[in-house]
XYZ file of C-alpha atoms in Angstrom:
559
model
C 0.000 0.000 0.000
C 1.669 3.411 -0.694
C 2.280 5.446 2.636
C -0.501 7.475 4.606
C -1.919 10.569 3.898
C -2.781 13.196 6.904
C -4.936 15.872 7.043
C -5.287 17.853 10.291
C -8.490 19.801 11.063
C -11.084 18.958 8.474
C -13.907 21.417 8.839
C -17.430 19.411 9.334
C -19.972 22.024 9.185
C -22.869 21.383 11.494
C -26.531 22.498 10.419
C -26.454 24.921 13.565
C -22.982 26.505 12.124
C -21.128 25.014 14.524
C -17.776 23.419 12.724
C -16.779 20.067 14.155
C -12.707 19.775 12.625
C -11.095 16.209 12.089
C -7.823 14.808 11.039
C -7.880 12.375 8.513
C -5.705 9.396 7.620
C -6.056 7.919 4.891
C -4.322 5.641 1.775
C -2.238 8.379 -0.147
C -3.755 7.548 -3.350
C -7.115 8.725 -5.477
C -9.473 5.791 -4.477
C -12.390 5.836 -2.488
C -12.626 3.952 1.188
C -15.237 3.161 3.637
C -15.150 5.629 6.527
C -13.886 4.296 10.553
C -14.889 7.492 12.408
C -13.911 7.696 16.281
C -15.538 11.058 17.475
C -14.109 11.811 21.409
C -13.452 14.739 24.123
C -9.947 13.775 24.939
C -7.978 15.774 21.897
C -7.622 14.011 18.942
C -4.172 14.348 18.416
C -3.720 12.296 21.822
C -1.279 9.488 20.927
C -3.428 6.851 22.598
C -5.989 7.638 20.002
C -3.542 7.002 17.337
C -1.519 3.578 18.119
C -2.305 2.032 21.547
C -6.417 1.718 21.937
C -6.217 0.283 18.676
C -3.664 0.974 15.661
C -4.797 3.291 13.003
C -1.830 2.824 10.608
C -3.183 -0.955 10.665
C -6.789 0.490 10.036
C -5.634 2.165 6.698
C -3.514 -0.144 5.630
C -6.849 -2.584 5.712
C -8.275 0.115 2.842
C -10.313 2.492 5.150
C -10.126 6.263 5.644
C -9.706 7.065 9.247
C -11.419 9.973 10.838
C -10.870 11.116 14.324
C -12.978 14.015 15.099
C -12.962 16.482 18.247
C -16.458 16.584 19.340
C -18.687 19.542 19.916
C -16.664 22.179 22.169
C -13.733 20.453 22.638
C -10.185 21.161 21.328
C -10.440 22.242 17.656
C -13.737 22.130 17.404
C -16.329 24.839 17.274
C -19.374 25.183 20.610
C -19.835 24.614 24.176
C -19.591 21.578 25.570
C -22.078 19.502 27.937
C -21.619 16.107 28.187
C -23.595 13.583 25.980
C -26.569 16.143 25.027
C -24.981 17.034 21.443
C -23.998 13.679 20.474
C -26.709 11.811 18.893
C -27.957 14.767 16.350
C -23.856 16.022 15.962
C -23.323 12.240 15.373
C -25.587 12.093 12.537
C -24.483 14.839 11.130
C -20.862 13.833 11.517
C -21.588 10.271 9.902
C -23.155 11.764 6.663
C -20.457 14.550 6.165
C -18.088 11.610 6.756
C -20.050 9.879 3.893
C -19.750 12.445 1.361
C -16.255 12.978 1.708
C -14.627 12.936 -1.768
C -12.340 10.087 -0.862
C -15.556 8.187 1.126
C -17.359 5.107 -0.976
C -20.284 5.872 1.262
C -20.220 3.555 4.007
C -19.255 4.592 7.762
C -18.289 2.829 10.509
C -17.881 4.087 14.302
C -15.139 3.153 16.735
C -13.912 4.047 20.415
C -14.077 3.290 24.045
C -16.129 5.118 26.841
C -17.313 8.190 26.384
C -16.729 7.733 22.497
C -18.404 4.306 22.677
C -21.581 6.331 24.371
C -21.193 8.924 21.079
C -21.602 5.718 18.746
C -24.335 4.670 20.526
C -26.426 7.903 20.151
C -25.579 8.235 16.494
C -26.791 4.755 16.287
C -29.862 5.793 17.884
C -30.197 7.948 15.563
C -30.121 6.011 12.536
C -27.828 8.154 10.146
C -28.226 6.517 6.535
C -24.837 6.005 6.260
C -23.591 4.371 9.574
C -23.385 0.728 8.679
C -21.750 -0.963 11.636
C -20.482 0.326 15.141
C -18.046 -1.220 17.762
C -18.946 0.676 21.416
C -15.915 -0.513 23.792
C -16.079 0.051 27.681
C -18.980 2.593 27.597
C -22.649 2.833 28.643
C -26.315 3.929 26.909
C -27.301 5.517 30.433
C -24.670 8.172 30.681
C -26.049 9.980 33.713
C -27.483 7.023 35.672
C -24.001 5.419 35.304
C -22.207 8.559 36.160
C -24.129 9.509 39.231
C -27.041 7.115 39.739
C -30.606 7.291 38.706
C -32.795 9.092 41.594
C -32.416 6.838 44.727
C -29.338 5.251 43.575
C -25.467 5.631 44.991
C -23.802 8.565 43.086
C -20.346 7.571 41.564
C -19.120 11.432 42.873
C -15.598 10.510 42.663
C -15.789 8.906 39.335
C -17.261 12.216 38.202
C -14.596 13.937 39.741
C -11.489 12.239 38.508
C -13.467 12.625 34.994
C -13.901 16.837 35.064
C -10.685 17.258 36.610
C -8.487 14.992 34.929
C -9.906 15.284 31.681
C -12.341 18.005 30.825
C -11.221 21.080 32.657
C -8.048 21.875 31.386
C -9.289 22.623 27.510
C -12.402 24.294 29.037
C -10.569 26.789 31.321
C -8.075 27.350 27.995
C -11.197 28.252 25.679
C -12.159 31.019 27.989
C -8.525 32.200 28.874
C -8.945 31.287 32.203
C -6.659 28.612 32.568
C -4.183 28.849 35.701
C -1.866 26.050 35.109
C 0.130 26.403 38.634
C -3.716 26.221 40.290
C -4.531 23.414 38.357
C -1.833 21.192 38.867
C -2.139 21.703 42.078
C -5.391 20.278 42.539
C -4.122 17.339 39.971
C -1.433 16.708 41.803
C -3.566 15.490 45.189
C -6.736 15.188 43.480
C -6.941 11.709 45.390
C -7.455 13.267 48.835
C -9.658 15.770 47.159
C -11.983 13.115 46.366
C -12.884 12.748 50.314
C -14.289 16.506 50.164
C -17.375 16.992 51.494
C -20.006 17.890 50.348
C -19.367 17.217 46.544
C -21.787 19.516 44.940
C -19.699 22.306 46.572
C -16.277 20.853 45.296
C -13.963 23.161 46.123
C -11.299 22.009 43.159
C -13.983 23.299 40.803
C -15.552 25.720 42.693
C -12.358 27.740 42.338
C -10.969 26.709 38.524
C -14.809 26.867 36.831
C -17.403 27.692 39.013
C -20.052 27.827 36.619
C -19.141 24.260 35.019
C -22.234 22.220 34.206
C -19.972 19.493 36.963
C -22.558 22.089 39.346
C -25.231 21.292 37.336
C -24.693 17.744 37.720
C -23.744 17.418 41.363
C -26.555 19.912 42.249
C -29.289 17.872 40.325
C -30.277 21.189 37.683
C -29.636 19.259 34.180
C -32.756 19.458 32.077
C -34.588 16.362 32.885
C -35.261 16.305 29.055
C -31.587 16.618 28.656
C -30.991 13.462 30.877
C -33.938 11.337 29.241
C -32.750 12.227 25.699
C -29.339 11.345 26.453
C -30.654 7.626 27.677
C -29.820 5.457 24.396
C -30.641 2.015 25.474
C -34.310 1.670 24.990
C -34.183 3.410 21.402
C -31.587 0.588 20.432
C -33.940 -1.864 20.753
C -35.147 -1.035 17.276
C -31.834 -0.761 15.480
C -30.533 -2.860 12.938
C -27.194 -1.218 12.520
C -24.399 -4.315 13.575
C -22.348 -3.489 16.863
C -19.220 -5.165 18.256
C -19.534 -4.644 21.796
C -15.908 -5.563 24.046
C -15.830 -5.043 27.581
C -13.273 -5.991 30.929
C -13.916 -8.094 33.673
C -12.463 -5.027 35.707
C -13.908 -2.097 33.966
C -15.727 0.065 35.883
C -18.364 0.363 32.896
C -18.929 -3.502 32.226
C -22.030 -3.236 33.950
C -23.104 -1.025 31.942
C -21.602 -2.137 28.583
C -23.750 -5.386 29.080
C -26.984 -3.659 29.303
C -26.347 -1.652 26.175
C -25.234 -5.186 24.673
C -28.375 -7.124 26.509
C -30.716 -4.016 24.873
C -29.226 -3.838 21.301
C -31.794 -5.003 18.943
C -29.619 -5.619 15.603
C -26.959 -7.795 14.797
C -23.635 -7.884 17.455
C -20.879 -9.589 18.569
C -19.476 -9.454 22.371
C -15.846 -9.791 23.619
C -14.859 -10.029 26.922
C -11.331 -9.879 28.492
C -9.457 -9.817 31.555
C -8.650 -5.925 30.700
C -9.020 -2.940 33.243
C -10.493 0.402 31.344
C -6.460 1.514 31.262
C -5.291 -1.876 30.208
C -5.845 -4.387 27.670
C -2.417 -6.093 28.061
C -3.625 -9.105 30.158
C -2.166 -6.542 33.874
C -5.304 -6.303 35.662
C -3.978 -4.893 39.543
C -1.666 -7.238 40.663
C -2.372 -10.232 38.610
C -1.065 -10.877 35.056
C -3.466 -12.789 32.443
C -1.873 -14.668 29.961
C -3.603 -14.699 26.333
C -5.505 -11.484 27.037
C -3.441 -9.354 24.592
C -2.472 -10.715 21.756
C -4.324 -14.176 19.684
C -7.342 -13.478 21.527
C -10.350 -15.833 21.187
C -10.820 -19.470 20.398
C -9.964 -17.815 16.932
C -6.885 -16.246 17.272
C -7.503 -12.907 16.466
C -3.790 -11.108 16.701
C -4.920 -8.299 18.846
C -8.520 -5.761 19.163
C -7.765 -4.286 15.933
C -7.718 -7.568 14.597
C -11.059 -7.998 15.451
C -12.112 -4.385 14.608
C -11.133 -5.147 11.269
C -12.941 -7.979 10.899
C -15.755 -7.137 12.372
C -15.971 -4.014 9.592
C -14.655 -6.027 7.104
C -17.632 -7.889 7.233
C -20.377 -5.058 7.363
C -18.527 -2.106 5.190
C -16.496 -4.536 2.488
C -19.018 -7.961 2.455
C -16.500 -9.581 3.784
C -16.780 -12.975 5.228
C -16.667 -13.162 9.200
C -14.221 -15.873 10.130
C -15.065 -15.398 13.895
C -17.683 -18.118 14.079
C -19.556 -17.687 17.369
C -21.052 -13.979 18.144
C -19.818 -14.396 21.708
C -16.156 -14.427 23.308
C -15.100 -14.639 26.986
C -11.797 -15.083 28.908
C -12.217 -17.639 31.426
C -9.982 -16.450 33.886
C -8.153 -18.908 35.853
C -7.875 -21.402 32.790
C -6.321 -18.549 30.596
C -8.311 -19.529 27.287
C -11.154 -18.433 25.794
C -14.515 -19.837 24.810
C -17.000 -19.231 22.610
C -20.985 -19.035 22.661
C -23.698 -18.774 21.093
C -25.522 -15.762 24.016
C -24.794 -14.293 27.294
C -25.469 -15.094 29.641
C -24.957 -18.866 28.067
C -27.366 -20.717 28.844
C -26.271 -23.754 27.920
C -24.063 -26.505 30.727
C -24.573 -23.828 33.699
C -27.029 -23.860 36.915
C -27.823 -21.525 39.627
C -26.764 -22.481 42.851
C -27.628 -20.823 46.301
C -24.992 -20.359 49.280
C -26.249 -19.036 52.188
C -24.747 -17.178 54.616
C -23.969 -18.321 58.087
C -23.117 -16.640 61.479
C -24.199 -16.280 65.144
C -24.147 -12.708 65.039
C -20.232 -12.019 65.228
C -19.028 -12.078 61.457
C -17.235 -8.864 61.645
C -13.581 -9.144 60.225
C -12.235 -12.538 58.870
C -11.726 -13.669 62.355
C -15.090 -13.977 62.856
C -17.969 -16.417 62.348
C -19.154 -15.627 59.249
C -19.418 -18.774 56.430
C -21.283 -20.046 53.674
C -22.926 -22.756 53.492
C -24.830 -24.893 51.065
C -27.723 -24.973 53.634
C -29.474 -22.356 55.379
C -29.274 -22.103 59.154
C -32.551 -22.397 60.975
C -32.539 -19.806 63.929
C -32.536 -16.177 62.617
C -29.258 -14.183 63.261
C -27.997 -10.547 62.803
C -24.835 -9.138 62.470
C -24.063 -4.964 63.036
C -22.355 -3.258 60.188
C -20.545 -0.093 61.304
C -21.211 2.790 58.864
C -18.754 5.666 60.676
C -18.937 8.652 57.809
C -15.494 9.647 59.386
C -13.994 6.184 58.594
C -15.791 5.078 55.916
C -14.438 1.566 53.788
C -12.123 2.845 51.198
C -12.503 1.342 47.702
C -10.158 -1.281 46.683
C -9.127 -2.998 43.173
C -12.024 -4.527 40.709
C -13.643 -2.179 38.190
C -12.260 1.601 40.041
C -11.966 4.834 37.713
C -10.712 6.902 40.204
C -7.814 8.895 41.109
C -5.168 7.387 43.099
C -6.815 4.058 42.619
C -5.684 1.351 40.720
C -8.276 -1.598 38.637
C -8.114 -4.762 38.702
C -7.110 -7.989 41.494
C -5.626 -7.269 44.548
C -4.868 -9.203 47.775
C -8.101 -7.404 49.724
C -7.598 -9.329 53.450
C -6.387 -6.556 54.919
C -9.359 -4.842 54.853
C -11.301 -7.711 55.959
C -9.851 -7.262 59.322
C -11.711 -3.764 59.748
C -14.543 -4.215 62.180
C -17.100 -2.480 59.810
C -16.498 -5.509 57.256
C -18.769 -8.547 57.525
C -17.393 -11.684 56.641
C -18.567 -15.013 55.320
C -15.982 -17.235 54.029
C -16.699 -21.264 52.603
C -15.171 -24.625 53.873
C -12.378 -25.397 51.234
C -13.161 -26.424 48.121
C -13.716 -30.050 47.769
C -13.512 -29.881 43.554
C -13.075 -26.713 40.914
C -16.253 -24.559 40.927
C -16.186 -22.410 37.389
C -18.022 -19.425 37.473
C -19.787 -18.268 34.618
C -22.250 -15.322 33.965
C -24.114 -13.030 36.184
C -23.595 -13.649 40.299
C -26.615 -12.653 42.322
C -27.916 -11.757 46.265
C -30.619 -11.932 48.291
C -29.882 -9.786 51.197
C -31.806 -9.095 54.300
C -31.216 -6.289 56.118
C -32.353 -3.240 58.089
C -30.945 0.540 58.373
C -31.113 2.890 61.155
C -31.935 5.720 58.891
C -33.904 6.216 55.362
C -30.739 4.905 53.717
C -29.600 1.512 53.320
C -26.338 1.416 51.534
C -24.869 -2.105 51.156
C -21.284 -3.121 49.353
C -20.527 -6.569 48.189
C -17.756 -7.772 47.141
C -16.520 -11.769 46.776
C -13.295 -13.371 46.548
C -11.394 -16.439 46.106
C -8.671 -17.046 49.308
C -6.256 -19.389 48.239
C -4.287 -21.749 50.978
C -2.041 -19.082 52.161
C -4.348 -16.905 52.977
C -4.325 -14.708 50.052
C -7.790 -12.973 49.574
C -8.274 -12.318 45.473
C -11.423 -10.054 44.642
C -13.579 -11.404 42.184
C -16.751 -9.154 41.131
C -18.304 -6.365 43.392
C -21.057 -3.637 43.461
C -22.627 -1.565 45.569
C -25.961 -0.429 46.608
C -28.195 1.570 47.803
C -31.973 1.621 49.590
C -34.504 3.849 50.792
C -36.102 2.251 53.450
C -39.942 2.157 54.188
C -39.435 1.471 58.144
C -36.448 2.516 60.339
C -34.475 -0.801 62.247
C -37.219 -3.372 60.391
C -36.040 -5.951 57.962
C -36.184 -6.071 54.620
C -35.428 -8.204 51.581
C -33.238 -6.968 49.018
C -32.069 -8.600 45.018
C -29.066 -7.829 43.809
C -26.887 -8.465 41.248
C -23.402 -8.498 42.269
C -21.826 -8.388 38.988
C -20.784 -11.517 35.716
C -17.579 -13.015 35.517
C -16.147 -16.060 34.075
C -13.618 -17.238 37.103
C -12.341 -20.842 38.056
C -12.506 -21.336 41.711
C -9.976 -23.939 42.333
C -10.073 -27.412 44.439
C -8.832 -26.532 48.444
C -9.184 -22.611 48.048
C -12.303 -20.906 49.859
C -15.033 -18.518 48.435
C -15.468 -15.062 50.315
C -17.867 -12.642 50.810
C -17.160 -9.268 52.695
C -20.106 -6.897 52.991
C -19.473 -2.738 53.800
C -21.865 0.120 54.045
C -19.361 2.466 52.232
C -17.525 2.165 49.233
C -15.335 5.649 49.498
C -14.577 7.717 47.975
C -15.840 6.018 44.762
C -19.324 6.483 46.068
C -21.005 9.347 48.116
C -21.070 8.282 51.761
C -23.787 7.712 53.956
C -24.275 9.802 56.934
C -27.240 7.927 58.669
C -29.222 10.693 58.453
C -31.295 10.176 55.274
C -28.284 12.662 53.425
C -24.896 11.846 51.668
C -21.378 13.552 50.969
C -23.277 14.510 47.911
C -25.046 17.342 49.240
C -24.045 17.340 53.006
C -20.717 16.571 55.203
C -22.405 15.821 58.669
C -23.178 12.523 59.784
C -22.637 10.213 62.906
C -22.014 6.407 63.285
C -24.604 3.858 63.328
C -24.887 0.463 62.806
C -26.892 -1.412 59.699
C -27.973 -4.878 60.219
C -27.261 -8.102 58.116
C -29.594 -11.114 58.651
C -29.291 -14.586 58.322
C -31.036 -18.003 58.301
C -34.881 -18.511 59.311
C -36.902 -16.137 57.428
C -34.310 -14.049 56.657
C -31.614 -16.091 55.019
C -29.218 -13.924 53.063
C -27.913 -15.820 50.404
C -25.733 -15.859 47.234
C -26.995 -17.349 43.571
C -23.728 -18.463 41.633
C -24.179 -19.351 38.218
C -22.109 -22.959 38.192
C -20.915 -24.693 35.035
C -22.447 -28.194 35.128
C -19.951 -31.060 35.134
C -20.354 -33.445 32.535
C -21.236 -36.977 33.070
């Protein structure tokens, strides 16, 4: 192929008059090429963009025109930004400029990973003429729900934080002159103890660099309700026949929400997912290494993600053969290999199985007598779960996109000796247990305010004593009666994870997950909006009528 051609800041005239600018890469010749479009907020001229998410050279050299295009108010291009209003209409446009480019046969595909994975998904929504396949990566189709919860739900604050801060303020302050780079830094520079400030909707980081940001908008609950509910992708892409390649990590913070955009998608797709963080798709995930996660991924042997990107386009922009068989791929960690299916969850070989916890009342820390069982105990116990707002259980490894914080596994014991962790841990192992797909909990419990907030987390202990985390979430209630019971569903999270023969399966429960989450202050208020609380105890019940207990979804051993 003769070398690439660049172009830097392609003018995409909106129908509003605001100009969207692009640089283009593209086969330095006079023929015409299906468009791969990745349209972000994070500067387009940002190496990652270019060679490490997933190799553009490699992308042209396949015989497609690559367009990577600063979205509406960011960088080169023309507006104001708010996040994810613009991008369904300005990804319309965008697609069907793209289209009548005069090197462009007509046919566009979109690419890119969180926030420009949700900017696929709105185009998509959409419906442009032109868009003919999409591949959303580590992203979501609920943007604000995900970000900071839907109404009664825990809001990610620090997540939202890390995001302004580390990666939208800088170009904002610059577009208004305003930028004080020694201030700045500052606040980058310890933004991890930052992320304790209370309360977050008066953040004092951007209360001094932009305090008329729409982050005050957000924390303070003032978006347009229209805005939010337009923004909301998920339920128009039931109807949608445009293909989508949908990847996701087993320690993302978004694979939660990268699964319900998948489980929601109404036309053709393909899902891959790997033992990758949301910074890494290397196989390093915290302090474990997986082998085969990088490079001849699948039961196929792609060479790498941009093997499989081109593929997948291959197929829906050239007519292409797909010679990726099955529409599903998962890393089964523990085995390092992949399989294949047909759906996910599979439904095929697998069984739900309950464990229920066990305890007398004392399973604070790992020291105590917290287990689970196969069987449900018969007398009805309670253990207290310490919720001090001063102290509250710090976040640690599995799908964190926070500052300071790394994803991934991590040896978590240590904070299964606090005395606001409850702890239920199995007999060892008598054979391998595989997990695979979706792990669920039903939880009773009662709260000595209007807000029950609940973390769970499990783990796999090996015979040392070395306490892996597996899958975790957290929750949160509002509760009809004060210090009464109540029954609550959960899910905790899906993974595909080999328990071996002789180690144990933990669970550890918390009523904080900081500084990730806003922090309960057992007074019907969070961190959100308030920084006053006091310490109270939650309740955790077991056996009788009120037998907490986990569902595991167990591959079936063959006969």
């Amino acid at each position: 192929m003769e070398r690439v051609r660049t172009d830097k800041n392609i003018p995409c005239k909106l129908s509003d008059g605001a100009v969207l600018r692009s640089d283009v890469y593209r086969p330095d010749d006079n023929e015409e090429y299906p468009i791969l479009m990745l349209r972000l907020p994070y500067d387009k001229e940002t190496p990652r963009y270019y060679d490490e998410y997933l190799d553009v050279p490699r992308l042209v050299e396949a015989g497609y025109a690559v367009i990577l295009q600063d979205v509406r108010g960011r960088f080169a291009s023309d507006g104001e930004f708010y996040p994810f209003i613009h991008e369904g209409e300005d990804g319309y446009e965008a697609v069907e400029w793209a289209a009548g480019l005069s090197f462009s046969n007509g046919k566009v595909g979109l690419f890119g990973m969180s926030y420009h994975g949700y900017t696929q998904l709105a185009a998509a929504a959409e419906k442009p003429p032109s868009l003919k396949a999409i591949a959303p990566v580590m992203t979501m189709g609920n943007p604000w729900g995900d970000i900071l919860g839907d109404e009664g739900s825990p809001n990610a604050t620090g997540k939202f934080e890390t995001w302004v801060l580390g990666s939208i303020v800088e170009d904002q302050l610059k577009r208004r002159n305003r930028l004080d780079r020694v201030k700045l830094n500052s606040y980058l520079e310890d933004m991890a103890e930052w992320l304790h400030y209370a309360p977050a909707d008066e953040w004092m980081p951007m209360k001094e660099l932009d305090p008329n940001s729409f982050f005050f908008d957000v924390m303070q609950d003032k978006v347009d309700p229209e805005w939010k509910e337009n923004a909301k992708v998920n339920g128009k892409l039931k109807s949608g026949e445009i293909p989508a390649l949908f990847m996701g990590g087993w320690f993302d913070a978004l694979l939660g929400s990268t699964l319900e955009a998948y489980e929601a998608y109404g036309g053709p797709r393909m899902l891959w997912i790997g033992p990758w963080t949301h910074e890494e798709m290397t196989g390093q995930a915290g302090d474990k290494f997986f082998n085969n996660a990088a490079e001849n991924i699948g039961v196929d042997k792609m060479k790498d993600p941009t093997e499989v990107h081109i593929k997948w386009f291959d197929r829906w922009l050239k007519d292409k053969p797909m010679p990726i068989e099955k529409p599903v791929h998962i890393y089964l960690m523990g085995k390092a290999e992949w399989a294949a299916y047909d759906e996910w969850p599979c439904a095929d070989n697998v069984k739900d199985s309950d464990v229920y916890l066990h305890s007398e009342g004392f399973s604070q820390t790992r020291s105590g007598d917290g287990g689970l069982m196969l069987q449900s105990q018969k007398e009805q116990t309670s253990s207290a779960l310490k919720l001090d707002p001063e102290h509250p259980v710090p976040v640690f490894g599995g799908g964190t996109l926070i500052a300071g914080h790394e994803s991934g596994m991590f040896d978590v014991k240590d904070i299964q000796d606090r005395e606001d962790v409850l702890v239920y841990t199995s007999e060892p192992l008598a054979k391998d247990h595989q997990l695979l797909g979706p792990v669920k909990a039903v939880i009773w419990g009662s709260s000595p305010s209007e807000l029950f907030d609940v973390s769970l987390r499990l783990s796999d202990v090996n015979a040392s004593g070395c306490t892996y985390n597996i899958i975790d979430t957290f929750h949160r209630e509002k509760v009809a009666s004060i210090n009464k019971p109540f029954c609550l569903e959960l899910d905790i999270g899906s993974t595909a994870y080999l328990l071996e023969k002789g180690h144990y399966l933990r669970l550890d429960i918390a009523a904080s997950k900081a500084p990730h989450f806003d922090v309960n202050l057992n007074n019907g208020k969070t961190t959100k909006t308030h920084a006053d609380g006091k310490a109270a105890f939650e309740h955790i019940y077991h056996g009788g009528l009120t037998a907490s207990r986990l569902i595991l979804r167990l591959v079936e051993e063959k006969s």
